[in-house]
Coordinates of C-alpha atoms in Angstrom, one line a residue:
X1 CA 2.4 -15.5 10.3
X2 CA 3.3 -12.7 8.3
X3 CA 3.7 -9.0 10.3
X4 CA 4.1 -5.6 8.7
X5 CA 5.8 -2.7 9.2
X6 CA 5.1 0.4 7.4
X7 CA 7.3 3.6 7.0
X8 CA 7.8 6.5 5.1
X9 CA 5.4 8.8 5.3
X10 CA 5.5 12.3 6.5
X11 CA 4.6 16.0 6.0
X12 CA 5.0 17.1 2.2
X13 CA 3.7 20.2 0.1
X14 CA 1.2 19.7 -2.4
X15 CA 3.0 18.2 -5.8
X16 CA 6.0 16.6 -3.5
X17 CA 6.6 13.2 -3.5
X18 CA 6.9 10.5 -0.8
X19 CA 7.9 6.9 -0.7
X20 CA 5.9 4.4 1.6
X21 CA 7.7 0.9 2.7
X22 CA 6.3 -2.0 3.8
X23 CA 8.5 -4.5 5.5
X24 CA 7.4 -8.3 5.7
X25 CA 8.4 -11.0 8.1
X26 CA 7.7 -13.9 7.7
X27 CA 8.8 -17.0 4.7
X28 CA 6.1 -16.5 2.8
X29 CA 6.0 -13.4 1.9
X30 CA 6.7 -13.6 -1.9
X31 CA 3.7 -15.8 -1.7
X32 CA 1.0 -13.1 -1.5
X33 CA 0.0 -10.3 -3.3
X34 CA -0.1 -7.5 -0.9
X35 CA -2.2 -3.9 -0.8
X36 CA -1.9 -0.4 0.2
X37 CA -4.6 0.9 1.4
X38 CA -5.8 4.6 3.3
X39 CA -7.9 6.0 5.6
X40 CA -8.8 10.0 6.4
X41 CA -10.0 10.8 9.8
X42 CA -14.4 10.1 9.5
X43 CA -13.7 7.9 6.4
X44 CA -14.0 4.4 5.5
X45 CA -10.3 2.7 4.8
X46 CA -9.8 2.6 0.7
X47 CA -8.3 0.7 -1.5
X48 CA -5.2 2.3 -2.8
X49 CA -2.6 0.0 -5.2
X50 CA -2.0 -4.0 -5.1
X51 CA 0.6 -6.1 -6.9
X52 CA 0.7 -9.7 -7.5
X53 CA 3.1 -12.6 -5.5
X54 CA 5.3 -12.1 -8.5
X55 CA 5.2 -8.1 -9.1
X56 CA 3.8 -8.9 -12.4
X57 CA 0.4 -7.3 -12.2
X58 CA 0.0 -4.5 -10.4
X59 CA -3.9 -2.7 -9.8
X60 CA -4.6 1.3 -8.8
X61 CA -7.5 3.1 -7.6
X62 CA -8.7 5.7 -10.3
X63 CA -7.8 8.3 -7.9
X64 CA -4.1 7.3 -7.6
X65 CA -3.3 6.0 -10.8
X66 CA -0.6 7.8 -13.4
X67 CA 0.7 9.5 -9.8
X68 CA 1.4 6.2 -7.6
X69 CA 3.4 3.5 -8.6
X70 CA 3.3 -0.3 -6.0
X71 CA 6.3 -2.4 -6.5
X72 CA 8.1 -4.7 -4.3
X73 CA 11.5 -6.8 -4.0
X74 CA 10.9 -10.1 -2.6
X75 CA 14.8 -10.7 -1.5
X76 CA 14.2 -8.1 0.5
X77 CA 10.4 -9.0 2.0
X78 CA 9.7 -4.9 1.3
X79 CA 6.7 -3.8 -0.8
X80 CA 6.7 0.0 -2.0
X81 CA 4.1 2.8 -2.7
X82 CA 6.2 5.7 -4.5
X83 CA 4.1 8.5 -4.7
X84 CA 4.1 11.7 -6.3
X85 CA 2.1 14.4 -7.8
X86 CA 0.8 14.6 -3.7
X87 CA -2.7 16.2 -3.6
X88 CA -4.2 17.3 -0.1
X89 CA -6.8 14.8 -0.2
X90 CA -4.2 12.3 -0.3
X91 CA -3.7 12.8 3.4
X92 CA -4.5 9.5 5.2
X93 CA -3.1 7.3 7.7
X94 CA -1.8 4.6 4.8
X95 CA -1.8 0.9 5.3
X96 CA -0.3 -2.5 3.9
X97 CA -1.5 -5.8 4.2
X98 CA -1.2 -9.3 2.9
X99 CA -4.3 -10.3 0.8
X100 CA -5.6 -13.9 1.4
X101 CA -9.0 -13.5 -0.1
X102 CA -10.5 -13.0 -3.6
X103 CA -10.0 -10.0 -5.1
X104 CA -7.9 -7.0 -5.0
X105 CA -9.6 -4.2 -4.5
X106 CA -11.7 -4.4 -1.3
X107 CA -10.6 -4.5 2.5
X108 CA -12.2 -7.8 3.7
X109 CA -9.9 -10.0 1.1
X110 CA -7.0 -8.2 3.4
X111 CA -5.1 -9.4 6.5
X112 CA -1.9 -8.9 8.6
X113 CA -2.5 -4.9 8.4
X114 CA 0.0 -3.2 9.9
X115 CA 0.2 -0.2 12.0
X116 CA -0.1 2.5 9.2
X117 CA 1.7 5.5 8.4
X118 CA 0.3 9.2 8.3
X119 CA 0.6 10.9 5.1
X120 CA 0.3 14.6 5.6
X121 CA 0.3 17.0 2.5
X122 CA 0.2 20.4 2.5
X123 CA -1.7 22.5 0.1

């Protein structure tokens, strides 16, 4: 069983930058792709970056890409969302989670979420 643990976020002006972490326990870890994803208060939780077991492939939402980079270190079970270029719409409570289903880019092929962190940016 793999738990997360997600940290990083804060308050930040509009065009800051932030840098999420996501810390795995758990072997198998560097077995799974794993996903950010967000949600706003009255808003359904979206799809935000993946990357692949092996960090190889990596997938964006239009609305983040060029701006937010995923990446992870498997020695260190931690997966990263660096983001910059912060807009206030991205304020959200962000989440990470192991995927276990098909596809990348939708909630349901999620699991082990973890607690989130709140993004706040400022305009």
């Amino acid at each position: 069983q793999v738990q997360l643990v997600e940290s990083g976020g804060g308050l930040v002006q509009a065009g800051g930058s932030l840098r999420l972490s996501c810390a795995a326990s758990g072997r198998t870890f560097s077995s799974y792709a794993m996903g950010w994803f967000r949600q706003a208060p009255g808003k359904e939780r979206e799809f935000v970056a993946a990357i692949s077991w092996s960090g190889s492939d990596t997938y964006y939402a239009d609305s983040v890409k060029g701006r937010f980079t995923i990446s992870r270190d498997n020695t260190k079970n931690t997966v990263y969302l660096q983001m910059n270029s912060l807009k206030p719409e991205d304020t959200a409570v962000y989440y990470c989670a192991v995927r276990r289903g098909y596809g990348y880019y939708t909630a349901g092929s999620y699991d082990n979420w973890g607690q989130g962190t709140q993004v706040t940016v400022s305009s």
